[in-house]
C-alpha positions as a Python dict, from the first residue, in 0.01 Angstrom:
ca = {
    (1, 'C'): (0, 0, 0),
    (2, 'P'): (123, -85, 320),
    (3, 'V'): (417, -305, 387),
    (4, 'W'): (258, -619, 572),
    (5, 'R'): (497, -787, 839),
    (6, 'G'): (498, -1092, 1055),
    (7, 'V'): (190, -1238, 835),
    (8, 'V'): (197, -1465, 560),
    (9, 'L'): (-53, -1484, 351),
    (10, 'R'): (-88, -1799, 116),
    (11, 'R'): (-258, -1889, -187),
    (12, 'Q'): (-297, -2203, -397),
    (13, 'L'): (-190, -2137, -779),
    (14, 'G'): (-248, -2477, -933),
    (15, 'S'): (-3, -2716, -821),
    (16, 'H'): (223, -2405, -678),
    (17, 'T'): (185, -2184, -370),
    (18, 'A'): (289, -1824, -352),
    (19, 'A'): (381, -1659, -13),
    (20, 'I'): (358, -1299, 72),
    (21, 'V'): (487, -1183, 392),
    (22, 'G'): (386, -872, 552),
    (23, 'E'): (201, -730, 852),
    (24, 'A'): (-175, -715, 953),
    (25, 'P'): (-314, -446, 868),
    (26, 'P'): (-549, -210, 1096),
    (27, 'R'): (-865, -234, 832),
    (28, 'P'): (-896, -425, 543),
    (29, 'D'): (-640, -393, 257),
    (30, 'P'): (-761, -183, -35),
    (31, 'C'): (-445, -277, -210),
    (32, 'R'): (-441, -563, -477),
    (33, 'Y'): (-154, -803, -569),
    (34, 'E'): (-4, -977, -848),
    (35, 'V'): (152, -1325, -707),
    (36, 'E'): (372, -1531, -987),
    (37, 'G'): (403, -1879, -917),
    (38, 'L'): (707, -2005, -1002),
    (39, 'P'): (756, -2417, -1079),
    (40, 'Q'): (973, -2645, -838),
    (41, 'V'): (1325, -2646, -1037),
    (42, 'Q'): (1437, -3015, -1127),
    (43, 'A'): (1790, -3127, -1255),
    (44, 'G'): (1883, -3368, -1539),
    (45, 'L'): (2186, -3454, -1745),
    (46, 'A'): (2264, -3714, -1978),
    (47, 'A'): (2603, -3825, -2188),
    (48, 'A'): (2589, -3923, -2531),
    (49, 'R'): (2844, -4216, -2406),
    (50, 'Q'): (2998, -4297, -2125),
    (51, 'T'): (3366, -4347, -2225),
    (52, 'G'): (3611, -4190, -2427),
    (53, 'W'): (3991, -4075, -2455),
    (54, 'T'): (4191, -3757, -2396),
    (55, 'G'): (4157, -3548, -2651),
    (56, 'Q'): (3760, -3611, -2693),
    (57, 'C'): (3507, -3428, -2569),
    (58, 'F'): (3176, -3561, -2431),
    (59, 'E'): (2851, -3452, -2550),
    (60, 'L'): (2624, -3371, -2243),
    (61, 'Q'): (2236, -3270, -2276),
    (62, 'S'): (2057, -3094, -2012),
    (63, 'R'): (1727, -3266, -1906),
    (64, 'S'): (1644, -3008, -1670),
    (65, 'S'): (1293, -2870, -1630),
    (66, 'P'): (1184, -2586, -1833),
    (67, 'G'): (1146, -2322, -1553),
    (68, 'S'): (1531, -2337, -1464),
    (69, 'A'): (1647, -1978, -1494),
    (70, 'S'): (2007, -2069, -1479),
    (71, 'L'): (2253, -2401, -1500),
    (72, 'S'): (2625, -2443, -1391),
    (73, 'Y'): (2816, -2747, -1343),
    (74, 'T'): (3094, -2853, -1158),
    (75, 'V'): (3398, -3129, -1255),
    (76, 'D'): (3684, -3182, -1080),
    (77, 'G'): (3629, -2915, -847),
    (78, 'I'): (3590, -2633, -1125),
    (79, 'T'): (3260, -2437, -1146),
    (80, 'R'): (3123, -2340, -1500),
    (81, 'T'): (2789, -2161, -1593),
    (82, 'L'): (2613, -2213, -1904),
    (83, 'P'): (2442, -1958, -2122),
    (84, 'P'): (2100, -1896, -2064),
    (85, 'G'): (1875, -2155, -2244),
    (86, 'T'): (2154, -2386, -2279),
    (87, 'T'): (2018, -2739, -2358),
    (88, 'G'): (2340, -2954, -2464),
    (89, 'F'): (2731, -2865, -2446),
    (90, 'E'): (3031, -3042, -2477),
    (91, 'L'): (3275, -3115, -2181),
    (92, 'C'): (3627, -3190, -2303),
    (93, 'L'): (3870, -3388, -2001),
    (94, 'E'): (4230, -3366, -2077),
    (95, 'Q'): (4369, -3624, -1811),
    (96, 'P'): (4279, -4007, -1797),
    (97, 'G'): (4061, -4088, -1479),
    (98, 'M'): (3704, -4167, -1395),
    (99, 'Y'): (3468, -3798, -1352),
    (100, 'T'): (3177, -3684, -1219),
    (101, 'V'): (2943, -3408, -1302),
    (102, 'Q'): (2740, -3213, -1086),
    (103, 'L'): (2465, -2994, -1270),
    (104, 'L'): (2299, -2720, -1076),
    (105, 'A'): (1941, -2590, -1228),
    (106, 'E'): (1807, -2332, -989),
    (107, 'N'): (1534, -2053, -1046),
    (108, 'E'): (1407, -1762, -786),
    (109, 'V'): (1260, -2000, -550),
    (110, 'S'): (1417, -2314, -581),
    (111, 'S'): (1716, -2499, -689),
    (112, 'D'): (1825, -2874, -760),
    (113, 'T'): (2139, -3052, -843),
    (114, 'F'): (2203, -3380, -1049),
    (115, 'L'): (2490, -3611, -1017),
    (116, 'L'): (2656, -3784, -1355),
    (117, 'T'): (2878, -4013, -1273),
    (118, 'G'): (3093, -4282, -1459),
    (119, 'L'): (3251, -4047, -1722),
    (120, 'Q'): (3549, -4265, -1766),
    (121, 'V'): (3859, -4100, -1984),
    (122, 'L'): (4118, -4312, -2142),
    (123, 'E'): (4450, -4296, -2249),
    (124, 'E'): (4443, -4314, -2661),
    (125, 'P'): (4694, -4620, -2764),
    (126, 'Q'): (4983, -4466, -2817),
    (127, 'P'): (5207, -4534, -3142),
    (128, 'R'): (5557, -4682, -3114),
    (129, 'P'): (5815, -4722, -3395),
    (130, 'V'): (5779, -5089, -3578),
    (131, 'P'): (5791, -5181, -3944),
    (132, 'L'): (5476, -5220, -4109),
    (133, 'T'): (5649, -5373, -4423),
    (134, 'Y'): (5821, -5707, -4452),
    (135, 'E'): (5949, -5925, -4679),
    (136, 'A'): (5967, -6324, -4624),
    (137, 'Q'): (6018, -6659, -4807),
    (138, 'V'): (5708, -6882, -4833),
    (139, 'G'): (5729, -7122, -4507),
    (140, 'E'): (5978, -6853, -4301),
    (141, 'P'): (5810, -6727, -3986),
    (142, 'L'): (5795, -6352, -3914),
    (143, 'T'): (5721, -6207, -3544),
    (144, 'L'): (5520, -5898, -3552),
    (145, 'Q'): (5532, -5651, -3285),
    (146, 'P'): (5246, -5405, -3188),
    (147, 'G'): (5300, -5059, -3338),
    (148, 'L'): (5042, -4940, -3078),
    (149, 'L'): (5091, -4958, -2719),
    (150, 'A'): (4725, -5042, -2538),
    (151, 'Q'): (4568, -5274, -2328),
    (152, 'D'): (4390, -5511, -2564),
    (153, 'Y'): (4488, -5622, -2907),
    (154, 'R'): (4346, -5797, -3194),
    (155, 'W'): (4502, -5955, -3537),
    (156, 'E'): (4316, -5973, -3848),
    (157, 'V'): (4442, -6151, -4203),
    (158, 'Q'): (4277, -5922, -4437),
    (159, 'S'): (4417, -6070, -4749),
    (160, 'G'): (4669, -6340, -4887),
    (161, 'S'): (4742, -6663, -4739),
    (162, 'L'): (4907, -6569, -4364),
    (163, 'E'): (4873, -6814, -4068),
    (164, 'L'): (4845, -6652, -3728),
    (165, 'N'): (4980, -6847, -3398),
    (166, 'C'): (4722, -6589, -3206),
    (167, 'T'): (4493, -6355, -3231),
    (168, 'D'): (4486, -6158, -2942),
    (169, 'C'): (4839, -6153, -2844),
    (170, 'P'): (5081, -5843, -2804),
    (171, 'Q'): (5261, -5990, -3088),
    (172, 'V'): (5207, -6234, -3320),
    (173, 'Q'): (5435, -6494, -3532),
    (174, 'V'): (5323, -6532, -3889),
    (175, 'D'): (5364, -6816, -4119),
    (176, 'P'): (5366, -6650, -4479),
    (177, 'L'): (5273, -6873, -4806),
    (178, 'L'): (5092, -6603, -5045),
    (179, 'S'): (5173, -6206, -4966),
    (180, 'G'): (4913, -6033, -4809),
    (181, 'E'): (4775, -5774, -4550),
    (182, 'I'): (4727, -5826, -4151),
    (183, 'L'): (4529, -5568, -3964),
    (184, 'L'): (4571, -5459, -3615),
    (185, 'W'): (4312, -5323, -3367),
    (186, 'A'): (4457, -5172, -3044),
    (187, 'A'): (4221, -5066, -2760),
    (188, 'N'): (4208, -4919, -2412),
    (189, 'G'): (3872, -4994, -2332),
    (190, 'D'): (3647, -4822, -2584),
    (191, 'C'): (3948, -4601, -2749),
    (192, 'T'): (4056, -4814, -3044),
    (193, 'D'): (4300, -4758, -3306),
    (194, 'S'): (4454, -4932, -3606),
    (195, 'L'): (4754, -5014, -3815),
    (196, 'L'): (4811, -5230, -4162),
    (197, 'Y'): (5100, -5478, -4222),
    (198, 'R'): (5227, -5549, -4513),
    (199, 'I'): (5373, -5925, -4582),
    (200, 'D'): (5516, -5948, -4920),
    (201, 'V'): (5641, -6306, -4988),
    (202, 'A'): (5878, -6436, -5261),
    (203, 'R'): (5738, -6626, -5540),
    (204, 'Q'): (5789, -7012, -5463),
    (205, 'D'): (5789, -7262, -5742),
    (206, 'E'): (5646, -7635, -5698),
    (207, 'Q'): (5922, -7842, -5525),
    (208, 'M'): (5786, -8181, -5725),
    (209, 'Y'): (5962, -8501, -5731),
    (210, 'I'): (5822, -8811, -5954),
    (211, 'P'): (5980, -9168, -5888),
    (212, 'T'): (6096, -9324, -6213),
    (213, 'A'): (6000, -9666, -6082),
    (214, 'F'): (5818, -9816, -5816),
    (215, 'S'): (5760, -10196, -5723),
    (216, 'P'): (5365, -10294, -5652),
    (217, 'N'): (5454, -10609, -5457),
    (218, 'D'): (5253, -10525, -5127),
    (219, 'D'): (5549, -10545, -4935),
    (220, 'G'): (5492, -10215, -4797),
    (221, 'R'): (5768, -10004, -4936),
    (222, 'N'): (5761, -9819, -5310),
    (223, 'D'): (5391, -9983, -5377),
    (224, 'L'): (5254, -9657, -5514),
    (225, 'F'): (5300, -9427, -5767),
    (226, 'Q'): (5231, -9051, -5699),
    (227, 'P'): (5447, -8745, -5744),
    (228, 'L'): (5589, -8634, -5387),
    (229, 'G'): (5686, -8250, -5266),
    (230, 'R'): (5556, -7960, -5187),
    (231, 'Y'): (5404, -7623, -5300),
    (232, 'F'): (5171, -7761, -5507),
    (233, 'T'): (4818, -7968, -5549),
    (234, 'L'): (4773, -8273, -5787),
    (235, 'R'): (4433, -8248, -5957),
    (236, 'R'): (4466, -8563, -6190),
    (237, 'M'): (4714, -8847, -6300),
    (238, 'Q'): (4684, -9093, -6588),
    (239, 'I'): (4847, -9378, -6682),
    (240, 'F'): (4923, -9511, -7049),
    (241, 'D'): (5076, -9821, -7176),
    (242, 'R'): (5350, -9792, -7491),
    (243, 'Y'): (5044, -9742, -7743),
    (244, 'G'): (4878, -9504, -7613),
    (245, 'G'): (4614, -9691, -7417),
    (246, 'R'): (4496, -9542, -7102),
    (247, 'L'): (4550, -9776, -6817),
    (248, 'F'): (4460, -9548, -6530),
    (249, 'E'): (4303, -9233, -6412),
    (250, 'A'): (4229, -9101, -6072),
    (251, 'R'): (4173, -8733, -5972),
    (252, 'G'): (4243, -8543, -5645),
    (253, 'A'): (4537, -8437, -5432),
    (254, 'D'): (4542, -8818, -5342),
    (255, 'A'): (4562, -8955, -5700),
    (256, 'A'): (4790, -9235, -5660),
    (257, 'W'): (4883, -9563, -5908),
    (258, 'D'): (4899, -9915, -5757),
    (259, 'G'): (5019, -10084, -6067),
    (260, 'R'): (4702, -10211, -6163),
    (261, 'A'): (4471, -10173, -6494),
    (262, 'R'): (4082, -10292, -6483),
    (263, 'G'): (4216, -10466, -6145),
    (264, 'K'): (4469, -10660, -6266),
    (265, 'P'): (4847, -10600, -6214),
    (266, 'V'): (5033, -10504, -6507),
    (267, 'N'): (5355, -10669, -6649),
    (268, 'T'): (5683, -10548, -6578),
    (269, 'G'): (5806, -10281, -6809),
    (270, 'V'): (5793, -9896, -6882),
    (271, 'Y'): (5472, -9689, -6873),
    (272, 'V'): (5359, -9330, -6953),
    (273, 'Y'): (5239, -9121, -6720),
    (274, 'L'): (5059, -8734, -6718),
    (275, 'I'): (5007, -8545, -6397),
    (276, 'E'): (4805, -8230, -6394),
    (277, 'Y'): (4856, -7998, -6060),
    (278, 'E'): (4819, -7655, -5932),
    (279, 'D'): (5064, -7419, -5785),
    (280, 'L'): (5035, -7194, -5514),
    (281, 'Y'): (4909, -6910, -5738),
    (282, 'G'): (4624, -7098, -5924),
    (283, 'E'): (4817, -7186, -6194),
    (284, 'V'): (4729, -7527, -6342),
    (285, 'K'): (5041, -7696, -6506),
    (286, 'Q'): (5131, -8040, -6629),
    (287, 'A'): (5398, -8307, -6639),
    (288, 'S'): (5494, -8593, -6810),
    (289, 'G'): (5724, -8893, -6818),
    (290, 'E'): (5784, -9242, -6817),
    (291, 'V'): (5772, -9493, -6519),
    (292, 'T'): (5890, -9851, -6475),
    (293, 'V'): (5702, -10106, -6296),
    (294, 'L'): (5936, -10376, -6098),
    (295, 'R'): (5767, -10716, -6002),
}
């Protein structure tokens, strides 16, 4: 068949238009032509996540039209061609910063590009040498330094009785009561790491002072009988006369005797007390003795 020049023949094939360029024949053309209509290419690209840190790879998914014969992408001035039929691939970026990926999809008759913007690479929180185990006395403040260098911090008590003066400061002061653990979360954007700190608090016995006498005369001084001190919780107090008769009973941390029995003041003399309390470690104990009422 002759080669046509200077004439464009067009045939509508569904939603596609095929074109043949040729020269008008001097007579009707007896040849038959087979024309293949190729679809218009559309490029598309999506990321499973937009933020990562150095050493991590982004999972990218091509959403280009099925008619794309070839795919290539350009990042930071470097272009790479993907194997035929690629639908997903990894992009590994080593330097912190913001990146844009340009995807090129093309076939024999058309091409299209797609820009995927906003891929952010953050530097992973960097470790620094600090102690992770501490020994302390009850009530002895400790200062913990972050073992990771980052933009944001979060401190969380995991166990024990440990009070923190701050939960989002670079360093934190701990007021220890019982041994326990504190977890530090350090983050650069979505890039996080953690460290576990152990605080071993020495055992602390109760420090209790029980008066041997008091004067319930409503003068505002020494009018109540109750144990004083710290590192214990009062649970119950009972007062007995010298014959074993119970004159008074109260429960709770604020229990105190005002020198009365059945609503009336007791006489000057010696009385017996029985106190029940709980120490820092949940052990229930008792203390007993004598107290003198002075009028």
